[in-house]
PDB file of C-alpha atoms and ligand atoms in Angstrom:
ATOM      1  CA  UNK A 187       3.412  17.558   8.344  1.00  0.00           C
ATOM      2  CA  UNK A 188       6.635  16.137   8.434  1.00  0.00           C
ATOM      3  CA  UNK A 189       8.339  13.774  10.608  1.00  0.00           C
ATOM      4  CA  UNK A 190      12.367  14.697  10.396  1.00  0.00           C
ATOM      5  CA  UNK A 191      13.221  10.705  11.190  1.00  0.00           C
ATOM      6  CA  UNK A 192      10.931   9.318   8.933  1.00  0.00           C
ATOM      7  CA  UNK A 193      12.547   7.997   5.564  1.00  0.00           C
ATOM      8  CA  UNK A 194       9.481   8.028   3.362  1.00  0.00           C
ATOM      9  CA  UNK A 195       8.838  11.597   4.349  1.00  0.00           C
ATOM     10  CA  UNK A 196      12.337  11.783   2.425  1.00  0.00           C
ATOM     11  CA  UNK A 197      11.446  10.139  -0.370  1.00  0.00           C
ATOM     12  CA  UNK A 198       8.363  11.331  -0.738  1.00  0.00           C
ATOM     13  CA  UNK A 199       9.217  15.337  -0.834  1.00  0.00           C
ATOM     14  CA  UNK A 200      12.051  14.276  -2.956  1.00  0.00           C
ATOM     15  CA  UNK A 201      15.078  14.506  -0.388  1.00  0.00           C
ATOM     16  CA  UNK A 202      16.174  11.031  -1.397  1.00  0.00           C
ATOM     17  CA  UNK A 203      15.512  10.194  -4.693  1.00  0.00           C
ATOM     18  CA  UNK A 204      13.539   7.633  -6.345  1.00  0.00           C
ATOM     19  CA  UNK A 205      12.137   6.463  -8.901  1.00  0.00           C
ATOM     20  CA  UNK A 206       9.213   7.993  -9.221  1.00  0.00           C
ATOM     21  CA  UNK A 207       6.542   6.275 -11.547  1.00  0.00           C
ATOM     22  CA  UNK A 208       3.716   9.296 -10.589  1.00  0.00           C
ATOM     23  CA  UNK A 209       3.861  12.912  -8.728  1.00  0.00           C
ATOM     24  CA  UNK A 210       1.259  15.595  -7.460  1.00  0.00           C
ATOM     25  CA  UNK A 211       0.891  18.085  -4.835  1.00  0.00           C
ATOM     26  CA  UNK A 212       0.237  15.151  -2.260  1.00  0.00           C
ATOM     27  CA  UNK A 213       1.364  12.188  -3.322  1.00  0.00           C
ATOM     28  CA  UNK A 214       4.715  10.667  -4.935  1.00  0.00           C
ATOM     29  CA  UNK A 215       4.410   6.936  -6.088  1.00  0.00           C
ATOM     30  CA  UNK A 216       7.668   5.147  -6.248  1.00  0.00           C
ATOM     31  CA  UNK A 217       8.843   1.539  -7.228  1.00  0.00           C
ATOM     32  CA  UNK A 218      10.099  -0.873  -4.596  1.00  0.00           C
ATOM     33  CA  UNK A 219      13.326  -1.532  -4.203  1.00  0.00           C
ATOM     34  CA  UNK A 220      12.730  -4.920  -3.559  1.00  0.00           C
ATOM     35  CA  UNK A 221       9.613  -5.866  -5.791  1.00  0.00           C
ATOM     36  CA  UNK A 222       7.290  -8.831  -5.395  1.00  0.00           C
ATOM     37  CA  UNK A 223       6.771  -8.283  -9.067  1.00  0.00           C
ATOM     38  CA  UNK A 224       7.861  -6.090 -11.952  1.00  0.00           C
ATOM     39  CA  UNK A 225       6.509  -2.680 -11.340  1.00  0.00           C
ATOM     40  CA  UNK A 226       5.540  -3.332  -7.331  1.00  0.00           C
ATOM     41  CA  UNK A 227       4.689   0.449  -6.675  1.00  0.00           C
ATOM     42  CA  UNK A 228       4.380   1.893  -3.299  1.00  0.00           C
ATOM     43  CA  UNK A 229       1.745   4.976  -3.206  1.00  0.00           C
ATOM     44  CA  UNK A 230       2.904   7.443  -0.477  1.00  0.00           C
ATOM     45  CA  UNK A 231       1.143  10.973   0.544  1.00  0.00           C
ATOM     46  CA  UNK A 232       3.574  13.716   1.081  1.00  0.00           C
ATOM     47  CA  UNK A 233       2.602  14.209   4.495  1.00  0.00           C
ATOM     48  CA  UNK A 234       3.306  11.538   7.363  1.00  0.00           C
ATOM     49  CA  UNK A 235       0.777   9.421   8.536  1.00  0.00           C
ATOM     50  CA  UNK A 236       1.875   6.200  10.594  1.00  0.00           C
ATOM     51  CA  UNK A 237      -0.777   4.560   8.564  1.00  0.00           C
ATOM     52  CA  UNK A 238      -4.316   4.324   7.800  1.00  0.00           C
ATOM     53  CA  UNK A 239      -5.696   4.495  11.254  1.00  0.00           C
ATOM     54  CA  UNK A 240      -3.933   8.318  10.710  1.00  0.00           C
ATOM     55  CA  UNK A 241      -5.234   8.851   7.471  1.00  0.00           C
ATOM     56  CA  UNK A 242      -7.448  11.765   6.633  1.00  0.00           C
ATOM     57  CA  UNK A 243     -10.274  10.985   5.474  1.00  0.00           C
ATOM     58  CA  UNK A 244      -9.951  12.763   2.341  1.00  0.00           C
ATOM     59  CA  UNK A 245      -6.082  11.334   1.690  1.00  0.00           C
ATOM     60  CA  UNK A 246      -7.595   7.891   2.175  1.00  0.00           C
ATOM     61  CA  UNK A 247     -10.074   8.588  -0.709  1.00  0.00           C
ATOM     62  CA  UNK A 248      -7.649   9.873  -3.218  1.00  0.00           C
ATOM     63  CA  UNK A 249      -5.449   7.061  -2.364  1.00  0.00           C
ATOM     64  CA  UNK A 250      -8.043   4.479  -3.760  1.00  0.00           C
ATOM     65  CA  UNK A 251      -8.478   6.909  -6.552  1.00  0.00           C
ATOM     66  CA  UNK A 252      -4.880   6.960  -7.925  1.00  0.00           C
ATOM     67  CA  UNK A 253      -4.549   3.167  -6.976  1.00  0.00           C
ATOM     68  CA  UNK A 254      -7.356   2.759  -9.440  1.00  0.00           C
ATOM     69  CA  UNK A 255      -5.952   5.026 -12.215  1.00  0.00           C
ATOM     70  CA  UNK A 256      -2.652   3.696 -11.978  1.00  0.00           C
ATOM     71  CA  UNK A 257      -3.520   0.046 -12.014  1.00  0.00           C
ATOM     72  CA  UNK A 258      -5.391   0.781 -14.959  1.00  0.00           C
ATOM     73  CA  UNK A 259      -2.022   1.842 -16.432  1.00  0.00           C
ATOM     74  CA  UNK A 260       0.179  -0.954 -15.514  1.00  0.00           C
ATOM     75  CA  UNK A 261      -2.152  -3.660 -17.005  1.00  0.00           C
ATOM     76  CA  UNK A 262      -1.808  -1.383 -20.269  1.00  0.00           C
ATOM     77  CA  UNK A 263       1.684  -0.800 -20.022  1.00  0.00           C
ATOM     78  CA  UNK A 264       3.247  -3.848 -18.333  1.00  0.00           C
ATOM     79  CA  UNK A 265       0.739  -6.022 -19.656  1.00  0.00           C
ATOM     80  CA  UNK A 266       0.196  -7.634 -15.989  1.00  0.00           C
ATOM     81  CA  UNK A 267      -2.121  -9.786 -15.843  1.00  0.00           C
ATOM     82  CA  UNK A 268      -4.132  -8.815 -12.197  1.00  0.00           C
ATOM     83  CA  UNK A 269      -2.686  -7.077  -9.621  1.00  0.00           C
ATOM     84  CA  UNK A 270      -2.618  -6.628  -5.358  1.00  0.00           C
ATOM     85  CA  UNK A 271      -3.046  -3.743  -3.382  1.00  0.00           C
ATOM     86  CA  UNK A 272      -1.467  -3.938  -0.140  1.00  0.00           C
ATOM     87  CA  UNK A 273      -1.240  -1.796   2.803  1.00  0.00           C
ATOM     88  CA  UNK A 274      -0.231  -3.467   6.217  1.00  0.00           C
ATOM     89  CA  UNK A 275      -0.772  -1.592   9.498  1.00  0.00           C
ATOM     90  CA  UNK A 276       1.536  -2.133  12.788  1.00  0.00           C
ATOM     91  CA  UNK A 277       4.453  -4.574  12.570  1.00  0.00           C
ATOM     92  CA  UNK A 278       2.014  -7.514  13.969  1.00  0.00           C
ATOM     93  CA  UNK A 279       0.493  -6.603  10.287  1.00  0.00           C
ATOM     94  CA  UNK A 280       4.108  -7.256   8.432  1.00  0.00           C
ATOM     95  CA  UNK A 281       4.202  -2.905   8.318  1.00  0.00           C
ATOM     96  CA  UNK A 282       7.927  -2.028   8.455  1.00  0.00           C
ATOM     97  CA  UNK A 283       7.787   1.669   7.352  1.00  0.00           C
ATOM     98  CA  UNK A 284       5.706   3.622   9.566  1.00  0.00           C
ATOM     99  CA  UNK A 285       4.121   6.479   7.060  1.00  0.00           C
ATOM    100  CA  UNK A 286       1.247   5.030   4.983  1.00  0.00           C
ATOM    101  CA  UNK A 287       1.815   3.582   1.954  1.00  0.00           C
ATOM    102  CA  UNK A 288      -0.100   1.305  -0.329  1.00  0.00           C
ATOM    103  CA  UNK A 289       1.462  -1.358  -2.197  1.00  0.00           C
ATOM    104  CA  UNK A 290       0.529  -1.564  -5.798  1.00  0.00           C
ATOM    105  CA  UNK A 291       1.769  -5.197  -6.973  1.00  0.00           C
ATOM    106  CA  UNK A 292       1.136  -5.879 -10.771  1.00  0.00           C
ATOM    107  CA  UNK A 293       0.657 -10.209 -11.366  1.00  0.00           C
ATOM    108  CA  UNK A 294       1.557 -12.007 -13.927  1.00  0.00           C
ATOM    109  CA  UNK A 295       0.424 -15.741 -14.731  1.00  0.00           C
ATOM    110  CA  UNK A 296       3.101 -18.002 -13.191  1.00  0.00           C
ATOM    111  CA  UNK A 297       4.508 -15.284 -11.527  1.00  0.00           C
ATOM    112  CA  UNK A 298       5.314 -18.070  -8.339  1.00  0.00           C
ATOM    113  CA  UNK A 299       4.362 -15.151  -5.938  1.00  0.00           C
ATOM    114  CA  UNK A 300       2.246 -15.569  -2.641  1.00  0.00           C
ATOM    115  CA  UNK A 301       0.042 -13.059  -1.245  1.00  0.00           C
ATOM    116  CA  UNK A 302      -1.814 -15.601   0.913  1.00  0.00           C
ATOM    117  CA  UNK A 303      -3.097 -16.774   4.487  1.00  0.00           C
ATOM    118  CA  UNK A 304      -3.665 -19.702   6.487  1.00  0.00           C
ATOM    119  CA  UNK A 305      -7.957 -19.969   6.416  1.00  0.00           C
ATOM    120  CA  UNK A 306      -9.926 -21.151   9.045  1.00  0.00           C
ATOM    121  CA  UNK A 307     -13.508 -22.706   9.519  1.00  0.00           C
ATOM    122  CA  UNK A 308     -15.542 -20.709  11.739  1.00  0.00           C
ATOM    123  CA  UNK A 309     -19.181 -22.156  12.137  1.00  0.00           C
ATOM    124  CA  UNK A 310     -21.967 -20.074  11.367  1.00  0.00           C
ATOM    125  CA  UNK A 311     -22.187 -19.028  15.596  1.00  0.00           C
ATOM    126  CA  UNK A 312     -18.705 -18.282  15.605  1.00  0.00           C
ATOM    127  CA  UNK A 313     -19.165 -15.617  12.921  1.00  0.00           C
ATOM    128  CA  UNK A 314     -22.141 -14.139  14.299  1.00  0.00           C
ATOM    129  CA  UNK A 315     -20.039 -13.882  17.986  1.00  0.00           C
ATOM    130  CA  UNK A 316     -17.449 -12.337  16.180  1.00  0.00           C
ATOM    131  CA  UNK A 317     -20.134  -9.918  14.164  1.00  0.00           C
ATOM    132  CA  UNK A 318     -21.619  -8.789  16.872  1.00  0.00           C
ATOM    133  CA  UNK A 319     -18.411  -8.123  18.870  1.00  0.00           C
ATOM    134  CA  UNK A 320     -17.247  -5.581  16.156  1.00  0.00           C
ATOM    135  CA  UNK A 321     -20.777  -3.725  16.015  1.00  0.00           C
ATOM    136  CA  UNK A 322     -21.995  -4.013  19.332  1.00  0.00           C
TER     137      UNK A 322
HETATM  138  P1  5GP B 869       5.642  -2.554   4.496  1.00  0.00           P
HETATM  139  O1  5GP B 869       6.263  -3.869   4.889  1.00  0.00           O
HETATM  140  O2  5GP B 869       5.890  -1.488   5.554  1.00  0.00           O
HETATM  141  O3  5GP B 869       4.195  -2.654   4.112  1.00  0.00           O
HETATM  142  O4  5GP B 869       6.378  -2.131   3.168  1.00  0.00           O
HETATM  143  C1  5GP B 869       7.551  -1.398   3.120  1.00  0.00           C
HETATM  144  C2  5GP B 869       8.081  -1.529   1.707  1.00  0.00           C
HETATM  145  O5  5GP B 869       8.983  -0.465   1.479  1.00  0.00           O
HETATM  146  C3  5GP B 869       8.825  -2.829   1.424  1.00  0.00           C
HETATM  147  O6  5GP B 869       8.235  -3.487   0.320  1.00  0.00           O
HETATM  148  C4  5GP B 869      10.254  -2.369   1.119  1.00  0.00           C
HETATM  149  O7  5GP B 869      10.855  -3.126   0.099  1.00  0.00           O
HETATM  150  C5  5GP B 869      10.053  -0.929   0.706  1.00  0.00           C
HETATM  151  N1  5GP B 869      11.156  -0.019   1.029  1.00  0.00           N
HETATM  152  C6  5GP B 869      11.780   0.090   2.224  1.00  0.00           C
HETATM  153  N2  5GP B 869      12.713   1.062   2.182  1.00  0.00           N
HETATM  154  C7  5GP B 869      12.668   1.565   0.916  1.00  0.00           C
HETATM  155  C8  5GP B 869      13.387   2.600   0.253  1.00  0.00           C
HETATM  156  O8  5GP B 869      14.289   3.255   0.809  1.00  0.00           O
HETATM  157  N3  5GP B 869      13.062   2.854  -1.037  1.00  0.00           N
HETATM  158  C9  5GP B 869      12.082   2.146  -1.696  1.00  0.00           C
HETATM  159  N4  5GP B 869      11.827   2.480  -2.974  1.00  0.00           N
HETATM  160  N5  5GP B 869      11.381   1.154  -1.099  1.00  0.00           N
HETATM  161  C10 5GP B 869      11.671   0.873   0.182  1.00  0.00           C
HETATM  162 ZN1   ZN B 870       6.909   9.965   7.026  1.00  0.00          ZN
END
């Protein structure tokens, strides 16, 4: 499942090259190339998705999986101190490349970087509105 326009599809089955940080039968995870941090990763199946509405079910989940494992091994070999993970859906969401892909953003103490939104102050009737518009 390829789509022919798609530049991540590219990257990802290794048409355009990159540099690759991890590699399996369904996923390549490459570095940005213009990082938020040292090591900002970007996990990305080898099929195309336009995001995680798309998303198999069983892609999501090993996703998460190697998200986990490899943010395990940047705090061990970057020596980050936290890290983000990322994934923005539709362009009103700030997504820019339409195949899936989660952003893996190691921290660092005084890194100066924002991941951040304006809050609000919903009262307590507000929230349940809004609760039982989702569920209802
Ligand atoms: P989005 O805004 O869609 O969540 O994230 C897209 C990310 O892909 C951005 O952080 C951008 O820097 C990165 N990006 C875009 N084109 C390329 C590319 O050709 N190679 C790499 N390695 N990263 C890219
Ligand atoms: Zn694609």
């Amino acid at each position: 499942m390829r789509d022919e326009q798609c530049i991540f599809c590219k990257i990802a089955n290794g048409e355009i090259p990159s540099k690759t940080i991890y590699e399996d039968e369904d996923f390549r995870v490459i570095l940005d190339l213009e990082p938020a941090a040292k090591g900002h990763s970007l996990i990305l199946p080898k099929n195309h998705y336009r995001n995680l509405l798309e998303l198999p079910d069983e892609t999501a989940a090993n996703a998460i999986v190697l998200a986990k494992k490899l943010a395990i091994q940047m705090k061990d070999k970057l020596k980050c101190d936290g890290l983000n993970v990322v994934q923005n859906n539709e362009e009103v969401a700030g997504q820019t490349v339409f195949h899936f892909h989660m952003h893996l953003i190691p921290r660092y103490k005084d890194d100066n970087q924002k991941i951040d939104w304006e809050k609000s102050k919903p009262s307590q009737e507000e929230l349940e509105a809004i609760k039982n518009e989702i569920i209802g």
